[in-house]
Amino acid sequence: MSTISKIMEHNQTFVKDEVYRDFETTKFPDKKMVILTCMDTRLTELLPKAIGFCNGDAKIIKNAGALISHPFGSVMRSILVAIYELGAEEVCVIGHKDCGMSGLRHDSFLDKVKEKGIDQNQLDFLRSAGIDLEKWLTGFDRVEDSVAHSVALVRNHPLLPEGIKVHGLVIDPHTGGLTTVEIQESITVQH
Ligand SMILES: [Zn+2]
């Protein structure tokens, strides 16, 4: 059975058995936080568990590398929507060690694109139309630098209202352990 068929089958039972009742909440984040993190499969359940968040606690935006590639792109817009429309008061960028976007190189990526049958003429056409494929398909060297860059971009965004805290963290995808890159308040950890 295909994965999508299994999804549809599972879903029928999920709804019929009212399993959704365990997840009922609202669209407003209870902990007033919006998180930008990576789409890495290891973080799907690990990240919320590692930070003690449940369904309904935070708006979570995900992409490859937890990156904000443009100050007026969809990620920054999502962060602003979380703040203005949904009551978020803190932004947390959480990159992770061993990220696929660390070390992503445009040359090897474009080799794979061509191996999958995309014509060189198509790539040339995109370049002639002003698409900087090389820049777009390049990741970062150090996740800490990438997180710090994203934090600075959010903090300096012209549409970010006063009083919004912006933090940057790195999570270990094996242990769930967090290290801080930028924290906009003094933290107290009770053991
Ligand atoms: Zn990643």
PDB file of C-alpha atoms and ligand atoms in Angstrom:
ATOM      1  CA  MET A   1       0.000   0.000   0.000  1.00  0.00           C
ATOM      2  CA  SER A   2       1.351   3.458  -0.871  1.00  0.00           C
ATOM      3  CA  THR A   3       2.148   5.927   1.860  1.00  0.00           C
ATOM      4  CA  ILE A   4      -0.659   8.247   0.786  1.00  0.00           C
ATOM      5  CA  SER A   5      -3.132   5.357   0.851  1.00  0.00           C
ATOM      6  CA  LYS A   6      -1.971   4.450   4.357  1.00  0.00           C
ATOM      7  CA  ILE A   7      -2.422   8.079   5.389  1.00  0.00           C
ATOM      8  CA  MET A   8      -5.996   8.136   4.142  1.00  0.00           C
ATOM      9  CA  GLU A   9      -6.810   4.835   5.803  1.00  0.00           C
ATOM     10  CA  HIS A  10      -5.264   5.859   9.117  1.00  0.00           C
ATOM     11  CA  ASN A  11      -7.067   9.182   8.967  1.00  0.00           C
ATOM     12  CA  GLN A  12     -10.503   7.606   8.710  1.00  0.00           C
ATOM     13  CA  THR A  13      -9.892   5.693  11.935  1.00  0.00           C
ATOM     14  CA  PHE A  14      -8.297   8.697  13.623  1.00  0.00           C
ATOM     15  CA  VAL A  15     -11.367  10.827  13.054  1.00  0.00           C
ATOM     16  CA  LYS A  16     -13.898   8.043  13.689  1.00  0.00           C
ATOM     17  CA  ASP A  17     -12.286   7.184  17.027  1.00  0.00           C
ATOM     18  CA  GLU A  18     -12.175  10.881  17.968  1.00  0.00           C
ATOM     19  CA  VAL A  19      -8.448  10.711  18.731  1.00  0.00           C
ATOM     20  CA  TYR A  20      -8.361  14.405  17.830  1.00  0.00           C
ATOM     21  CA  ARG A  21      -9.915  15.177  21.187  1.00  0.00           C
ATOM     22  CA  ASP A  22      -6.451  14.764  22.754  1.00  0.00           C
ATOM     23  CA  PHE A  23      -5.152  17.613  20.596  1.00  0.00           C
ATOM     24  CA  GLU A  24      -7.900  20.184  20.870  1.00  0.00           C
ATOM     25  CA  THR A  25      -6.603  23.716  21.307  1.00  0.00           C
ATOM     26  CA  THR A  26      -6.870  27.093  19.551  1.00  0.00           C
ATOM     27  CA  LYS A  27      -4.883  28.795  16.830  1.00  0.00           C
ATOM     28  CA  PHE A  28      -3.464  31.254  19.379  1.00  0.00           C
ATOM     29  CA  PRO A  29      -0.127  30.076  20.845  1.00  0.00           C
ATOM     30  CA  ASP A  30      -0.558  29.518  24.602  1.00  0.00           C
ATOM     31  CA  LYS A  31       3.094  30.316  25.303  1.00  0.00           C
ATOM     32  CA  LYS A  32       2.952  33.370  23.028  1.00  0.00           C
ATOM     33  CA  MET A  33       5.937  32.161  21.021  1.00  0.00           C
ATOM     34  CA  VAL A  34       6.696  31.653  17.347  1.00  0.00           C
ATOM     35  CA  ILE A  35       9.486  29.204  16.553  1.00  0.00           C
ATOM     36  CA  LEU A  36      11.425  28.983  13.312  1.00  0.00           C
ATOM     37  CA  THR A  37      13.198  25.658  12.990  1.00  0.00           C
ATOM     38  CA  CYS A  38      14.406  23.100  10.473  1.00  0.00           C
ATOM     39  CA  MET A  39      12.317  20.501   8.666  1.00  0.00           C
ATOM     40  CA  ASP A  40      14.766  17.792   9.794  1.00  0.00           C
ATOM     41  CA  THR A  41      12.872  14.556  10.453  1.00  0.00           C
ATOM     42  CA  ARG A  42      14.740  13.980  13.712  1.00  0.00           C
ATOM     43  CA  LEU A  43      13.164  17.108  15.163  1.00  0.00           C
ATOM     44  CA  THR A  44       9.523  16.326  14.369  1.00  0.00           C
ATOM     45  CA  GLU A  45       8.724  14.996  17.821  1.00  0.00           C
ATOM     46  CA  LEU A  46      12.073  15.552  19.534  1.00  0.00           C
ATOM     47  CA  LEU A  47      12.028  19.357  19.429  1.00  0.00           C
ATOM     48  CA  PRO A  48       8.637  19.915  21.107  1.00  0.00           C
ATOM     49  CA  LYS A  49       9.426  17.241  23.692  1.00  0.00           C
ATOM     50  CA  ALA A  50      12.903  18.668  24.341  1.00  0.00           C
ATOM     51  CA  ILE A  51      11.502  22.150  25.032  1.00  0.00           C
ATOM     52  CA  GLY A  52       8.418  20.959  26.890  1.00  0.00           C
ATOM     53  CA  PHE A  53       5.879  22.188  24.345  1.00  0.00           C
ATOM     54  CA  CYS A  54       2.596  20.529  23.424  1.00  0.00           C
ATOM     55  CA  ASN A  55       0.017  21.081  20.731  1.00  0.00           C
ATOM     56  CA  GLY A  56      -1.220  24.665  20.960  1.00  0.00           C
ATOM     57  CA  ASP A  57       1.831  26.099  22.716  1.00  0.00           C
ATOM     58  CA  ALA A  58       3.639  27.766  19.794  1.00  0.00           C
ATOM     59  CA  LYS A  59       3.404  28.653  16.142  1.00  0.00           C
ATOM     60  CA  ILE A  60       6.098  26.557  14.460  1.00  0.00           C
ATOM     61  CA  ILE A  61       7.514  27.523  11.068  1.00  0.00           C
ATOM     62  CA  LYS A  62       9.764  24.993   9.384  1.00  0.00           C
ATOM     63  CA  ASN A  63      12.001  24.973   6.358  1.00  0.00           C
ATOM     64  CA  ALA A  64      15.344  23.558   5.293  1.00  0.00           C
ATOM     65  CA  GLY A  65      17.898  25.033   7.692  1.00  0.00           C
ATOM     66  CA  ALA A  66      15.566  27.295   9.737  1.00  0.00           C
ATOM     67  CA  LEU A  67      16.526  30.041   7.324  1.00  0.00           C
ATOM     68  CA  ILE A  68      15.085  33.440   6.570  1.00  0.00           C
ATOM     69  CA  SER A  69      16.329  33.920   3.039  1.00  0.00           C
ATOM     70  CA  HIS A  70      14.573  37.221   2.441  1.00  0.00           C
ATOM     71  CA  PRO A  71      13.335  39.946   4.846  1.00  0.00           C
ATOM     72  CA  PHE A  72      10.090  40.141   2.858  1.00  0.00           C
ATOM     73  CA  GLY A  73       9.666  36.444   2.093  1.00  0.00           C
ATOM     74  CA  SER A  74       7.119  33.990   3.446  1.00  0.00           C
ATOM     75  CA  VAL A  75       9.065  33.067   6.599  1.00  0.00           C
ATOM     76  CA  MET A  76       9.329  36.633   7.852  1.00  0.00           C
ATOM     77  CA  ARG A  77       5.701  37.212   6.908  1.00  0.00           C
ATOM     78  CA  SER A  78       4.715  34.140   8.946  1.00  0.00           C
ATOM     79  CA  ILE A  79       6.634  35.475  11.955  1.00  0.00           C
ATOM     80  CA  LEU A  80       4.850  38.825  11.638  1.00  0.00           C
ATOM     81  CA  VAL A  81       1.463  37.134  11.256  1.00  0.00           C
ATOM     82  CA  ALA A  82       2.167  35.133  14.428  1.00  0.00           C
ATOM     83  CA  ILE A  83       2.917  38.401  16.232  1.00  0.00           C
ATOM     84  CA  TYR A  84       0.246  40.718  14.874  1.00  0.00           C
ATOM     85  CA  GLU A  85      -2.600  38.286  14.257  1.00  0.00           C
ATOM     86  CA  LEU A  86      -2.016  35.509  16.765  1.00  0.00           C
ATOM     87  CA  GLY A  87      -0.545  37.152  19.835  1.00  0.00           C
ATOM     88  CA  ALA A  88       3.047  35.884  19.763  1.00  0.00           C
ATOM     89  CA  GLU A  89       5.387  38.005  21.885  1.00  0.00           C
ATOM     90  CA  GLU A  90       8.620  36.045  21.475  1.00  0.00           C
ATOM     91  CA  VAL A  91      10.455  34.710  18.441  1.00  0.00           C
ATOM     92  CA  CYS A  92      12.805  31.757  18.749  1.00  0.00           C
ATOM     93  CA  VAL A  93      15.059  30.620  15.907  1.00  0.00           C
ATOM     94  CA  ILE A  94      16.213  27.047  16.546  1.00  0.00           C
ATOM     95  CA  GLY A  95      18.849  25.670  14.193  1.00  0.00           C
ATOM     96  CA  HIS A  96      20.421  22.299  14.752  1.00  0.00           C
ATOM     97  CA  LYS A  97      23.738  20.504  14.587  1.00  0.00           C
ATOM     98  CA  ASP A  98      24.365  18.190  11.647  1.00  0.00           C
ATOM     99  CA  CYS A  99      21.925  20.176   9.467  1.00  0.00           C
ATOM    100  CA  GLY A 100      21.619  19.278   5.799  1.00  0.00           C
ATOM    101  CA  MET A 101      21.827  22.961   4.914  1.00  0.00           C
ATOM    102  CA  SER A 102      25.255  23.204   6.477  1.00  0.00           C
ATOM    103  CA  GLY A 103      27.606  22.552   3.656  1.00  0.00           C
ATOM    104  CA  LEU A 104      24.945  22.583   0.918  1.00  0.00           C
ATOM    105  CA  ARG A 105      26.859  23.437  -2.241  1.00  0.00           C
ATOM    106  CA  HIS A 106      25.174  24.759  -5.360  1.00  0.00           C
ATOM    107  CA  ASP A 107      27.498  22.946  -7.751  1.00  0.00           C
ATOM    108  CA  SER A 108      26.752  19.450  -6.477  1.00  0.00           C
ATOM    109  CA  PHE A 109      23.050  20.353  -6.091  1.00  0.00           C
ATOM    110  CA  LEU A 110      22.855  21.521  -9.697  1.00  0.00           C
ATOM    111  CA  ASP A 111      24.668  18.359 -10.833  1.00  0.00           C
ATOM    112  CA  LYS A 112      21.829  16.351  -9.250  1.00  0.00           C
ATOM    113  CA  VAL A 113      19.259  18.619 -10.899  1.00  0.00           C
ATOM    114  CA  LYS A 114      20.808  17.846 -14.281  1.00  0.00           C
ATOM    115  CA  GLU A 115      21.036  14.130 -13.489  1.00  0.00           C
ATOM    116  CA  LYS A 116      17.269  14.185 -12.875  1.00  0.00           C
ATOM    117  CA  GLY A 117      16.763  15.465 -16.382  1.00  0.00           C
ATOM    118  CA  ILE A 118      16.464  19.232 -16.020  1.00  0.00           C
ATOM    119  CA  ASP A 119      17.894  20.725 -19.170  1.00  0.00           C
ATOM    120  CA  GLN A 120      20.907  23.047 -19.083  1.00  0.00           C
ATOM    121  CA  ASN A 121      18.907  25.472 -21.271  1.00  0.00           C
ATOM    122  CA  GLN A 122      16.318  25.722 -18.508  1.00  0.00           C
ATOM    123  CA  LEU A 123      19.023  26.662 -15.999  1.00  0.00           C
ATOM    124  CA  ASP A 124      20.472  29.205 -18.399  1.00  0.00           C
ATOM    125  CA  PHE A 125      16.999  30.664 -18.925  1.00  0.00           C
ATOM    126  CA  LEU A 126      16.499  31.079 -15.161  1.00  0.00           C
ATOM    127  CA  ARG A 127      19.857  32.799 -14.849  1.00  0.00           C
ATOM    128  CA  SER A 128      19.038  35.125 -17.730  1.00  0.00           C
ATOM    129  CA  ALA A 129      15.777  35.964 -15.935  1.00  0.00           C
ATOM    130  CA  GLY A 130      17.820  37.145 -12.943  1.00  0.00           C
ATOM    131  CA  ILE A 131      17.505  34.084 -10.698  1.00  0.00           C
ATOM    132  CA  ASP A 132      20.741  33.677  -8.751  1.00  0.00           C
ATOM    133  CA  LEU A 133      20.651  29.878  -8.511  1.00  0.00           C
ATOM    134  CA  GLU A 134      24.108  29.677  -6.987  1.00  0.00           C
ATOM    135  CA  LYS A 135      23.207  31.942  -4.077  1.00  0.00           C
ATOM    136  CA  TRP A 136      19.780  30.366  -3.622  1.00  0.00           C
ATOM    137  CA  LEU A 137      21.198  26.854  -3.457  1.00  0.00           C
ATOM    138  CA  THR A 138      24.006  27.554  -1.038  1.00  0.00           C
ATOM    139  CA  GLY A 139      23.653  26.683   2.629  1.00  0.00           C
ATOM    140  CA  PHE A 140      25.664  27.893   5.592  1.00  0.00           C
ATOM    141  CA  ASP A 141      29.011  26.928   7.092  1.00  0.00           C
ATOM    142  CA  ARG A 142      28.224  27.251  10.818  1.00  0.00           C
ATOM    143  CA  VAL A 143      24.714  26.865  12.175  1.00  0.00           C
ATOM    144  CA  GLU A 144      25.504  29.322  14.977  1.00  0.00           C
ATOM    145  CA  ASP A 145      26.308  32.014  12.399  1.00  0.00           C
ATOM    146  CA  SER A 146      23.157  31.237  10.459  1.00  0.00           C
ATOM    147  CA  VAL A 147      20.980  31.450  13.585  1.00  0.00           C
ATOM    148  CA  ALA A 148      22.667  34.699  14.647  1.00  0.00           C
ATOM    149  CA  HIS A 149      22.055  36.127  11.175  1.00  0.00           C
ATOM    150  CA  SER A 150      18.358  35.206  11.295  1.00  0.00           C
ATOM    151  CA  VAL A 151      17.985  36.640  14.807  1.00  0.00           C
ATOM    152  CA  ALA A 152      19.557  39.916  13.677  1.00  0.00           C
ATOM    153  CA  LEU A 153      17.329  40.036  10.632  1.00  0.00           C
ATOM    154  CA  VAL A 154      14.186  39.637  12.759  1.00  0.00           C
ATOM    155  CA  ARG A 155      15.348  42.092  15.427  1.00  0.00           C
ATOM    156  CA  ASN A 156      16.110  44.737  12.806  1.00  0.00           C
ATOM    157  CA  HIS A 157      13.026  44.168  10.690  1.00  0.00           C
ATOM    158  CA  PRO A 158      11.193  47.455  10.082  1.00  0.00           C
ATOM    159  CA  LEU A 159       7.815  45.861  10.837  1.00  0.00           C
ATOM    160  CA  LEU A 160       8.846  44.222  14.130  1.00  0.00           C
ATOM    161  CA  PRO A 161       6.993  45.999  16.934  1.00  0.00           C
ATOM    162  CA  GLU A 162       8.641  47.150  20.161  1.00  0.00           C
ATOM    163  CA  GLY A 163       8.905  44.673  23.007  1.00  0.00           C
ATOM    164  CA  ILE A 164       9.198  41.458  20.997  1.00  0.00           C
ATOM    165  CA  LYS A 165      11.981  39.236  22.313  1.00  0.00           C
ATOM    166  CA  VAL A 166      14.030  37.373  19.708  1.00  0.00           C
ATOM    167  CA  HIS A 167      16.169  34.405  20.708  1.00  0.00           C
ATOM    168  CA  GLY A 168      18.510  32.048  18.860  1.00  0.00           C
ATOM    169  CA  LEU A 169      19.250  28.468  19.894  1.00  0.00           C
ATOM    170  CA  VAL A 170      20.874  25.357  18.481  1.00  0.00           C
ATOM    171  CA  ILE A 171      19.512  21.902  19.238  1.00  0.00           C
ATOM    172  CA  ASP A 172      21.406  18.626  19.119  1.00  0.00           C
ATOM    173  CA  PRO A 173      19.242  16.265  16.998  1.00  0.00           C
ATOM    174  CA  HIS A 174      20.520  13.251  18.921  1.00  0.00           C
ATOM    175  CA  THR A 175      20.126  14.339  22.548  1.00  0.00           C
ATOM    176  CA  GLY A 176      17.691  17.251  22.227  1.00  0.00           C
ATOM    177  CA  GLY A 177      20.196  19.380  24.171  1.00  0.00           C
ATOM    178  CA  LEU A 178      20.004  23.125  23.559  1.00  0.00           C
ATOM    179  CA  THR A 179      22.831  25.624  23.339  1.00  0.00           C
ATOM    180  CA  THR A 180      22.246  29.348  23.219  1.00  0.00           C
ATOM    181  CA  VAL A 181      23.339  31.648  20.428  1.00  0.00           C
ATOM    182  CA  GLU A 182      21.353  34.741  21.392  1.00  0.00           C
ATOM    183  CA  ILE A 183      19.021  35.090  24.361  1.00  0.00           C
ATOM    184  CA  GLN A 184      17.232  38.366  24.878  1.00  0.00           C
ATOM    185  CA  GLU A 185      16.798  38.068  28.619  1.00  0.00           C
ATOM    186  CA  SER A 186      18.597  36.591  31.587  1.00  0.00           C
ATOM    187  CA  ILE A 187      17.614  32.969  31.978  1.00  0.00           C
ATOM    188  CA  THR A 188      17.172  31.077  35.189  1.00  0.00           C
ATOM    189  CA  VAL A 189      17.381  27.304  35.066  1.00  0.00           C
ATOM    190  CA  GLN A 190      16.231  25.388  38.118  1.00  0.00           C
ATOM    191  CA  HIS A 191      17.656  21.915  38.588  1.00  0.00           C
TER     192      HIS A 191
HETATM  193 ZN    ZN B   1      18.375  20.951   9.270  1.00  0.00          ZN
END
